[in-house]
mmCIF file of N, CA and C in Angstrom:
data_model
loop_
_atom_site.group_PDB
_atom_site.id
_atom_site.type_symbol
_atom_site.label_atom_id
_atom_site.label_comp_id
_atom_site.label_asym_id
_atom_site.label_seq_id
_atom_site.Cartn_x
_atom_site.Cartn_y
_atom_site.Cartn_z
ATOM 1 N N MET A 1 111.164 119.868 99.073
ATOM 2 C CA MET A 1 111.730 119.821 100.417
ATOM 3 C C MET A 1 113.250 119.835 100.276
ATOM 4 N N ASN A 2 113.903 120.744 101.006
ATOM 5 C CA ASN A 2 115.357 120.790 100.934
ATOM 6 C C ASN A 2 115.988 119.804 101.924
ATOM 7 N N SER A 3 117.305 119.679 101.871
ATOM 8 C CA SER A 3 117.983 118.665 102.684
ATOM 9 C C SER A 3 117.840 118.922 104.188
ATOM 10 N N THR A 4 117.805 120.173 104.600
ATOM 11 C CA THR A 4 117.637 120.485 106.025
ATOM 12 C C THR A 4 116.252 120.059 106.509
ATOM 13 N N GLU A 5 115.245 120.337 105.707
ATOM 14 C CA GLU A 5 113.879 119.925 106.063
ATOM 15 C C GLU A 5 113.758 118.401 106.111
ATOM 16 N N PHE A 6 114.434 117.725 105.172
ATOM 17 C CA PHE A 6 114.381 116.265 105.162
ATOM 18 C C PHE A 6 115.160 115.691 106.339
ATOM 19 N N GLN A 7 116.250 116.339 106.722
ATOM 20 C CA GLN A 7 116.970 115.923 107.939
ATOM 21 C C GLN A 7 116.041 115.988 109.139
ATOM 22 N N ASP A 8 115.304 117.075 109.247
ATOM 23 C CA ASP A 8 114.358 117.233 110.360
ATOM 24 C C ASP A 8 113.276 116.157 110.310
ATOM 25 N N LYS A 9 112.789 115.847 109.117
ATOM 26 C CA LYS A 9 111.741 114.841 108.955
ATOM 27 C C LYS A 9 112.246 113.464 109.375
ATOM 28 N N THR A 10 113.449 113.118 108.984
ATOM 29 C CA THR A 10 113.995 111.809 109.352
ATOM 30 C C THR A 10 114.309 111.739 110.848
ATOM 31 N N LYS A 11 114.708 112.855 111.415
ATOM 32 C CA LYS A 11 114.954 112.890 112.869
ATOM 33 C C LYS A 11 113.645 112.725 113.632
ATOM 34 N N ARG A 12 112.598 113.388 113.141
ATOM 35 C CA ARG A 12 111.275 113.272 113.787
ATOM 36 C C ARG A 12 110.786 111.828 113.790
ATOM 37 N N LEU A 13 111.047 111.103 112.705
ATOM 38 C CA LEU A 13 110.659 109.694 112.673
ATOM 39 C C LEU A 13 111.320 108.954 113.825
ATOM 40 N N GLY A 14 112.606 109.164 114.017
ATOM 41 C CA GLY A 14 113.315 108.526 115.123
ATOM 42 C C GLY A 14 112.737 108.911 116.469
ATOM 43 N N LEU A 15 112.434 110.179 116.646
ATOM 44 C CA LEU A 15 111.862 110.644 117.915
ATOM 45 C C LEU A 15 110.471 110.051 118.154
ATOM 46 N N HIS A 16 109.686 109.957 117.085
ATOM 47 C CA HIS A 16 108.354 109.355 117.224
ATOM 48 C C HIS A 16 108.451 107.878 117.602
ATOM 49 N N VAL A 17 109.427 107.185 117.022
ATOM 50 C CA VAL A 17 109.606 105.773 117.363
ATOM 51 C C VAL A 17 110.085 105.634 118.809
ATOM 52 N N ILE A 18 110.952 106.524 119.264
ATOM 53 C CA ILE A 18 111.393 106.495 120.674
ATOM 54 C C ILE A 18 110.188 106.593 121.601
ATOM 55 N N ARG A 19 109.311 107.545 121.326
ATOM 56 C CA ARG A 19 108.116 107.712 122.169
ATOM 57 C C ARG A 19 107.186 106.509 122.057
ATOM 58 N N PHE A 20 107.075 105.976 120.845
ATOM 59 C CA PHE A 20 106.189 104.844 120.596
ATOM 60 C C PHE A 20 106.612 103.603 121.373
ATOM 61 N N VAL A 21 107.891 103.285 121.372
ATOM 62 C CA VAL A 21 108.324 102.038 122.018
ATOM 63 C C VAL A 21 108.108 102.063 123.526
ATOM 64 N N GLU A 22 107.972 103.235 124.092
ATOM 65 C CA GLU A 22 107.735 103.343 125.530
ATOM 66 C C GLU A 22 106.364 102.794 125.932
ATOM 67 N N ILE A 23 105.442 102.699 124.986
ATOM 68 C CA ILE A 23 104.099 102.183 125.319
ATOM 69 C C ILE A 23 103.987 100.669 125.123
ATOM 70 N N LEU A 24 105.021 100.054 124.560
ATOM 71 C CA LEU A 24 104.960 98.615 124.312
ATOM 72 C C LEU A 24 105.080 97.846 125.627
ATOM 73 N N PRO A 25 104.529 96.639 125.660
ATOM 74 C CA PRO A 25 104.613 95.820 126.882
ATOM 75 C C PRO A 25 106.072 95.545 127.251
ATOM 76 N N GLN A 26 106.298 95.351 128.524
ATOM 77 C CA GLN A 26 107.646 95.045 129.009
ATOM 78 C C GLN A 26 107.815 93.534 129.104
ATOM 79 N N ASN A 27 108.243 92.916 128.004
ATOM 80 C CA ASN A 27 108.507 91.482 128.008
ATOM 81 C C ASN A 27 109.668 91.207 127.055
ATOM 82 N N TYR A 28 110.089 89.955 127.015
ATOM 83 C CA TYR A 28 111.261 89.590 126.211
ATOM 84 C C TYR A 28 111.063 89.918 124.727
ATOM 85 N N THR A 29 109.932 89.548 124.181
ATOM 86 C CA THR A 29 109.657 89.785 122.766
ATOM 87 C C THR A 29 109.726 91.271 122.438
ATOM 88 N N SER A 30 109.080 92.065 123.249
ATOM 89 C CA SER A 30 109.087 93.514 123.018
ATOM 90 C C SER A 30 110.494 94.080 123.088
ATOM 91 N N ARG A 31 111.288 93.612 124.053
ATOM 92 C CA ARG A 31 112.661 94.120 124.177
ATOM 93 C C ARG A 31 113.469 93.840 122.917
ATOM 94 N N VAL A 32 113.321 92.644 122.373
ATOM 95 C CA VAL A 32 114.043 92.298 121.142
ATOM 96 C C VAL A 32 113.603 93.211 119.999
ATOM 97 N N ILE A 33 112.298 93.367 119.846
ATOM 98 C CA ILE A 33 111.761 94.192 118.766
ATOM 99 C C ILE A 33 112.126 95.660 118.971
ATOM 100 N N VAL A 34 112.041 96.132 120.199
ATOM 101 C CA VAL A 34 112.391 97.524 120.496
ATOM 102 C C VAL A 34 113.834 97.806 120.103
ATOM 103 N N ASN A 35 114.733 96.897 120.444
ATOM 104 C CA ASN A 35 116.142 97.094 120.073
ATOM 105 C C ASN A 35 116.300 97.199 118.562
ATOM 106 N N GLN A 36 115.585 96.369 117.828
ATOM 107 C CA GLN A 36 115.686 96.371 116.371
ATOM 108 C C GLN A 36 115.102 97.645 115.762
ATOM 109 N N ILE A 37 113.888 97.995 116.181
ATOM 110 C CA ILE A 37 113.234 99.153 115.558
ATOM 111 C C ILE A 37 113.936 100.459 115.931
ATOM 112 N N LEU A 38 114.425 100.539 117.151
ATOM 113 C CA LEU A 38 115.161 101.754 117.525
ATOM 114 C C LEU A 38 116.422 101.896 116.687
ATOM 115 N N ARG A 39 117.136 100.791 116.507
ATOM 116 C CA ARG A 39 118.369 100.822 115.736
ATOM 117 C C ARG A 39 118.110 101.321 114.317
ATOM 118 N N CYS A 40 117.125 100.728 113.645
ATOM 119 C CA CYS A 40 116.916 101.110 112.250
ATOM 120 C C CYS A 40 116.223 102.469 112.107
ATOM 121 N N ALA A 41 115.252 102.770 112.955
ATOM 122 C CA ALA A 41 114.548 104.060 112.843
ATOM 123 C C ALA A 41 115.486 105.231 113.112
ATOM 124 N N LEU A 42 116.354 105.087 114.100
ATOM 125 C CA LEU A 42 117.313 106.156 114.389
ATOM 126 C C LEU A 42 118.394 106.226 113.316
ATOM 127 N N SER A 43 118.663 105.106 112.699
ATOM 128 C CA SER A 43 119.660 105.059 111.628
ATOM 129 C C SER A 43 119.204 105.818 110.385
ATOM 130 N N VAL A 44 117.911 105.901 110.162
ATOM 131 C CA VAL A 44 117.398 106.637 108.999
ATOM 132 C C VAL A 44 117.915 108.074 109.034
ATOM 133 N N GLY A 45 117.700 108.750 110.147
ATOM 134 C CA GLY A 45 118.150 110.142 110.269
ATOM 135 C C GLY A 45 119.661 110.273 110.319
ATOM 136 N N ALA A 46 120.310 109.384 111.041
ATOM 137 C CA ALA A 46 121.771 109.450 111.159
ATOM 138 C C ALA A 46 122.440 109.235 109.799
ATOM 139 N N ASN A 47 121.952 108.262 109.058
ATOM 140 C CA ASN A 47 122.544 108.002 107.746
ATOM 141 C C ASN A 47 122.176 109.060 106.722
ATOM 142 N N TYR A 48 121.005 109.676 106.866
ATOM 143 C CA TYR A 48 120.682 110.760 105.937
ATOM 144 C C TYR A 48 121.632 111.942 106.150
ATOM 145 N N ARG A 49 122.027 112.167 107.381
ATOM 146 C CA ARG A 49 123.024 113.231 107.629
ATOM 147 C C ARG A 49 124.310 112.935 106.870
ATOM 148 N N ALA A 50 124.695 111.663 106.804
ATOM 149 C CA ALA A 50 125.878 111.277 106.035
ATOM 150 C C ALA A 50 125.667 111.526 104.546
ATOM 151 N N VAL A 51 124.435 111.308 104.069
ATOM 152 C CA VAL A 51 124.109 111.585 102.668
ATOM 153 C C VAL A 51 124.403 113.041 102.342
ATOM 154 N N CYS A 52 124.071 113.918 103.270
ATOM 155 C CA CYS A 52 124.254 115.355 103.047
ATOM 156 C C CYS A 52 125.730 115.737 102.917
ATOM 157 N N ARG A 53 126.614 114.827 103.262
ATOM 158 C CA ARG A 53 128.047 115.060 103.135
ATOM 159 C C ARG A 53 128.676 114.202 102.037
ATOM 160 N N ALA A 54 127.839 113.686 101.152
ATOM 161 C CA ALA A 54 128.326 112.833 100.068
ATOM 162 C C ALA A 54 129.353 113.587 99.225
ATOM 163 N N LYS A 55 130.364 112.856 98.806
ATOM 164 C CA LYS A 55 131.467 113.462 98.068
ATOM 165 C C LYS A 55 131.273 113.439 96.546
ATOM 166 N N SER A 56 130.298 112.656 96.096
ATOM 167 C CA SER A 56 130.018 112.568 94.662
ATOM 168 C C SER A 56 128.588 112.079 94.478
ATOM 169 N N ASP A 57 128.141 112.090 93.240
ATOM 170 C CA ASP A 57 126.791 111.587 92.946
ATOM 171 C C ASP A 57 126.688 110.099 93.274
ATOM 172 N N LYS A 58 127.724 109.333 92.946
ATOM 173 C CA LYS A 58 127.723 107.900 93.252
ATOM 174 C C LYS A 58 127.708 107.668 94.765
ATOM 175 N N ASP A 59 128.477 108.463 95.491
ATOM 176 C CA ASP A 59 128.502 108.364 96.951
ATOM 177 C C ASP A 59 127.124 108.692 97.519
ATOM 178 N N PHE A 60 126.475 109.712 96.947
ATOM 179 C CA PHE A 60 125.121 110.089 97.356
ATOM 180 C C PHE A 60 124.170 108.910 97.191
ATOM 181 N N ILE A 61 124.210 108.279 96.022
ATOM 182 C CA ILE A 61 123.317 107.155 95.740
ATOM 183 C C ILE A 61 123.589 106.001 96.704
ATOM 184 N N ASN A 62 124.843 105.676 96.904
ATOM 185 C CA ASN A 62 125.185 104.571 97.808
ATOM 186 C C ASN A 62 124.718 104.835 99.230
ATOM 187 N N LYS A 63 124.927 106.047 99.707
ATOM 188 C CA LYS A 63 124.495 106.387 101.064
ATOM 189 C C LYS A 63 122.962 106.407 101.169
ATOM 190 N N MET A 64 122.303 106.882 100.131
ATOM 191 C CA MET A 64 120.837 106.907 100.144
ATOM 192 C C MET A 64 120.261 105.495 100.139
ATOM 193 N N LYS A 65 120.947 104.568 99.506
ATOM 194 C CA LYS A 65 120.473 103.183 99.504
ATOM 195 C C LYS A 65 120.522 102.597 100.919
ATOM 196 N N ILE A 66 121.490 103.026 101.709
ATOM 197 C CA ILE A 66 121.549 102.600 103.115
ATOM 198 C C ILE A 66 120.350 103.170 103.866
ATOM 199 N N VAL A 67 120.046 104.438 103.638
ATOM 200 C CA VAL A 67 118.885 105.067 104.264
ATOM 201 C C VAL A 67 117.610 104.334 103.842
ATOM 202 N N GLU A 68 117.526 103.984 102.569
ATOM 203 C CA GLU A 68 116.369 103.248 102.059
ATOM 204 C C GLU A 68 116.196 101.921 102.802
ATOM 205 N N GLU A 69 117.282 101.177 102.956
ATOM 206 C CA GLU A 69 117.222 99.886 103.651
ATOM 207 C C GLU A 69 116.771 100.043 105.097
ATOM 208 N N GLU A 70 117.308 101.033 105.786
ATOM 209 C CA GLU A 70 116.962 101.246 107.193
ATOM 210 C C GLU A 70 115.507 101.672 107.347
ATOM 211 N N CYS A 71 115.032 102.501 106.430
ATOM 212 C CA CYS A 71 113.640 102.943 106.484
ATOM 213 C C CYS A 71 112.697 101.769 106.199
ATOM 214 N N ASP A 72 113.045 100.955 105.220
ATOM 215 C CA ASP A 72 112.227 99.784 104.913
ATOM 216 C C ASP A 72 112.213 98.811 106.092
ATOM 217 N N GLU A 73 113.352 98.657 106.758
ATOM 218 C CA GLU A 73 113.395 97.787 107.935
ATOM 219 C C GLU A 73 112.524 98.345 109.060
ATOM 220 N N THR A 74 112.500 99.643 109.211
ATOM 221 C CA THR A 74 111.631 100.271 110.211
ATOM 222 C C THR A 74 110.173 99.913 109.936
ATOM 223 N N ILE A 75 109.780 99.986 108.676
ATOM 224 C CA ILE A 75 108.416 99.629 108.297
ATOM 225 C C ILE A 75 108.146 98.163 108.617
ATOM 226 N N TYR A 76 109.117 97.311 108.344
ATOM 227 C CA TYR A 76 108.976 95.885 108.653
ATOM 228 C C TYR A 76 108.672 95.682 110.138
ATOM 229 N N TRP A 77 109.455 96.299 111.018
ATOM 230 C CA TRP A 77 109.251 96.115 112.461
ATOM 231 C C TRP A 77 107.914 96.700 112.909
ATOM 232 N N LEU A 78 107.495 97.799 112.299
ATOM 233 C CA LEU A 78 106.177 98.339 112.622
ATOM 234 C C LEU A 78 105.083 97.351 112.219
ATOM 235 N N GLU A 79 105.247 96.703 111.083
ATOM 236 C CA GLU A 79 104.277 95.682 110.658
ATOM 237 C C GLU A 79 104.267 94.508 111.640
ATOM 238 N N ILE A 80 105.439 94.084 112.096
ATOM 239 C CA ILE A 80 105.531 92.990 113.066
ATOM 240 C C ILE A 80 104.808 93.370 114.356
ATOM 241 N N ILE A 81 105.042 94.584 114.814
ATOM 242 C CA ILE A 81 104.396 95.064 116.042
ATOM 243 C C ILE A 81 102.879 95.074 115.867
ATOM 244 N N GLU A 82 102.445 95.576 114.738
ATOM 245 C CA GLU A 82 101.010 95.655 114.458
ATOM 246 C C GLU A 82 100.391 94.254 114.348
ATOM 247 N N GLU A 83 100.994 93.409 113.542
ATOM 248 C CA GLU A 83 100.410 92.092 113.275
ATOM 249 C C GLU A 83 100.502 91.142 114.470
ATOM 250 N N SER A 84 101.449 91.396 115.368
ATOM 251 C CA SER A 84 101.559 90.547 116.562
ATOM 252 C C SER A 84 100.635 91.014 117.679
ATOM 253 N N GLY A 85 100.048 92.194 117.515
ATOM 254 C CA GLY A 85 99.147 92.722 118.528
ATOM 255 C C GLY A 85 99.853 93.399 119.694
ATOM 256 N N LEU A 86 101.141 93.702 119.536
ATOM 257 C CA LEU A 86 101.870 94.384 120.611
ATOM 258 C C LEU A 86 101.410 95.832 120.797
ATOM 259 N N ALA A 87 100.850 96.410 119.740
ATOM 260 C CA ALA A 87 100.315 97.775 119.832
ATOM 261 C C ALA A 87 99.073 97.855 118.950
ATOM 262 N N LYS A 88 98.207 98.775 119.286
ATOM 263 C CA LYS A 88 96.973 98.957 118.530
ATOM 264 C C LYS A 88 97.273 99.522 117.146
ATOM 265 N N ILE A 89 96.478 99.077 116.194
ATOM 266 C CA ILE A 89 96.649 99.506 114.810
ATOM 267 C C ILE A 89 96.610 101.024 114.689
ATOM 268 N N GLU A 90 95.705 101.656 115.412
ATOM 269 C CA GLU A 90 95.575 103.113 115.296
ATOM 270 C C GLU A 90 96.792 103.861 115.840
ATOM 271 N N VAL A 91 97.603 103.195 116.631
ATOM 272 C CA VAL A 91 98.838 103.808 117.120
ATOM 273 C C VAL A 91 99.974 103.583 116.120
ATOM 274 N N VAL A 92 99.992 102.425 115.503
ATOM 275 C CA VAL A 92 101.062 102.066 114.567
ATOM 276 C C VAL A 92 100.870 102.737 113.208
ATOM 277 N N THR A 93 99.636 102.884 112.768
ATOM 278 C CA THR A 93 99.336 103.389 111.423
ATOM 279 C C THR A 93 99.996 104.742 111.115
ATOM 280 N N PRO A 94 99.931 105.733 111.999
ATOM 281 C CA PRO A 94 100.584 107.011 111.662
ATOM 282 C C PRO A 94 102.107 106.874 111.502
ATOM 283 N N LEU A 95 102.718 106.021 112.300
ATOM 284 C CA LEU A 95 104.165 105.805 112.174
ATOM 285 C C LEU A 95 104.499 105.123 110.851
ATOM 286 N N LYS A 96 103.705 104.122 110.483
ATOM 287 C CA LYS A 96 103.925 103.449 109.200
ATOM 288 C C LYS A 96 103.742 104.430 108.041
ATOM 289 N N ARG A 97 102.733 105.265 108.137
ATOM 290 C CA ARG A 97 102.480 106.259 107.086
ATOM 291 C C ARG A 97 103.677 107.213 106.954
ATOM 292 N N GLU A 98 104.168 107.666 108.090
ATOM 293 C CA GLU A 98 105.323 108.577 108.102
ATOM 294 C C GLU A 98 106.547 107.900 107.480
ATOM 295 N N ALA A 99 106.818 106.664 107.878
ATOM 296 C CA ALA A 99 107.979 105.941 107.357
ATOM 297 C C ALA A 99 107.827 105.659 105.862
ATOM 298 N N LYS A 100 106.619 105.306 105.431
ATOM 299 C CA LYS A 100 106.396 105.034 104.007
ATOM 300 C C LYS A 100 106.548 106.301 103.166
ATOM 301 N N GLU A 101 106.128 107.429 103.717
ATOM 302 C CA GLU A 101 106.293 108.706 103.019
ATOM 303 C C GLU A 101 107.779 109.020 102.854
ATOM 304 N N ILE A 102 108.538 108.831 103.911
ATOM 305 C CA ILE A 102 109.985 109.058 103.849
ATOM 306 C C ILE A 102 110.617 108.100 102.842
ATOM 307 N N LEU A 103 110.217 106.829 102.884
ATOM 308 C CA LEU A 103 110.768 105.841 101.957
ATOM 309 C C LEU A 103 110.493 106.239 100.507
ATOM 310 N N ALA A 104 109.286 106.689 100.223
ATOM 311 C CA ALA A 104 108.943 107.111 98.863
ATOM 312 C C ALA A 104 109.822 108.282 98.412
ATOM 313 N N MET A 105 110.085 109.203 99.311
ATOM 314 C CA MET A 105 110.934 110.353 98.984
ATOM 315 C C MET A 105 112.377 109.911 98.745
ATOM 316 N N ILE A 106 112.834 108.964 99.528
ATOM 317 C CA ILE A 106 114.196 108.436 99.369
ATOM 318 C C ILE A 106 114.334 107.771 98.001
ATOM 319 N N ILE A 107 113.376 106.923 97.667
ATOM 320 C CA ILE A 107 113.417 106.212 96.387
ATOM 321 C C ILE A 107 113.369 107.193 95.223
ATOM 322 N N ALA A 108 112.510 108.193 95.323
ATOM 323 C CA ALA A 108 112.415 109.211 94.267
ATOM 324 C C ALA A 108 113.745 109.948 94.110
ATOM 325 N N SER A 109 114.382 110.244 95.221
ATOM 326 C CA SER A 109 115.664 110.946 95.190
ATOM 327 C C SER A 109 116.754 110.084 94.546
ATOM 328 N N ILE A 110 116.779 108.804 94.907
ATOM 329 C CA ILE A 110 117.746 107.878 94.302
ATOM 330 C C ILE A 110 117.518 107.789 92.796
ATOM 331 N N ASN A 111 116.259 107.644 92.391
ATOM 332 C CA ASN A 111 115.940 107.539 90.965
ATOM 333 C C ASN A 111 116.331 108.793 90.201
ATOM 334 N N THR A 112 116.054 109.953 90.776
ATOM 335 C CA THR A 112 116.414 111.216 90.129
ATOM 336 C C THR A 112 117.916 111.327 89.970
ATOM 337 N N MET A 113 118.664 111.039 91.041
ATOM 338 C CA MET A 113 120.113 111.150 90.969
ATOM 339 C C MET A 113 120.691 110.135 89.983
ATOM 340 N N SER A 114 120.125 108.936 89.943
ATOM 341 C CA SER A 114 120.592 107.914 88.994
ATOM 342 C C SER A 114 120.386 108.371 87.554
ATOM 343 N N LYS A 115 119.223 108.960 87.273
ATOM 344 C CA LYS A 115 118.944 109.473 85.923
ATOM 345 C C LYS A 115 119.911 110.600 85.582
ATOM 346 N N ASN A 116 120.146 111.500 86.535
ATOM 347 C CA ASN A 116 121.073 112.605 86.301
ATOM 348 C C ASN A 116 122.482 112.088 86.029
ATOM 349 N N LEU A 117 122.876 111.076 86.758
ATOM 350 C CA LEU A 117 124.205 110.484 86.584
ATOM 351 C C LEU A 117 124.327 109.845 85.205
ATOM 352 N N LYS A 118 123.282 109.149 84.769
ATOM 353 C CA LYS A 118 123.291 108.526 83.441
ATOM 354 C C LYS A 118 123.347 109.577 82.342
ATOM 355 N N SER A 119 122.606 110.671 82.519
ATOM 356 C CA SER A 119 122.610 111.711 81.488
ATOM 357 C C SER A 119 123.957 112.424 81.429
ATOM 358 N N LYS A 120 124.637 112.549 82.563
ATOM 359 C CA LYS A 120 125.988 113.128 82.581
ATOM 360 C C LYS A 120 126.956 112.237 81.816
ATOM 361 N N LYS A 121 126.823 110.919 81.986
ATOM 362 C CA LYS A 121 127.704 109.978 81.293
ATOM 363 C C LYS A 121 127.464 110.016 79.788
ATOM 364 N N SER A 122 126.198 110.173 79.392
ATOM 365 C CA SER A 122 125.899 110.165 77.957
ATOM 366 C C SER A 122 126.373 111.463 77.282
ATOM 367 N N GLU A 123 126.564 112.518 78.046
ATOM 368 C CA GLU A 123 127.037 113.774 77.497
ATOM 369 C C GLU A 123 128.527 113.721 77.204
ATOM 370 N N ILE A 124 129.233 112.815 77.838
ATOM 371 C CA ILE A 124 130.694 112.735 77.697
ATOM 372 C C ILE A 124 131.078 112.014 76.432
#
């Protein structure tokens, strides 16, 4: 998957979460959780766009770690929503699967770049 395709994938996660939160109950607890999950889910795509403008390999890794944190936080809030009963498991499960897939790709990318960076240093 190239960076443009991954940008689209991370944006879709944000859009899916936007649609998802609209079905949650309208109460204080939901409002707090909605604010949190929207912030982090939308941040995944926004911060990945910043990754695409990284100025160095180290900058790439640092920016990707931010994306990793935001994606993991998105998964956390989805688990909270699921375990609290605010939404049905069958509605939350596809979103969690999507976020976990993105997280796995982010981690793999960080690991690959870290290995490449180490091998560049050993060549010097």
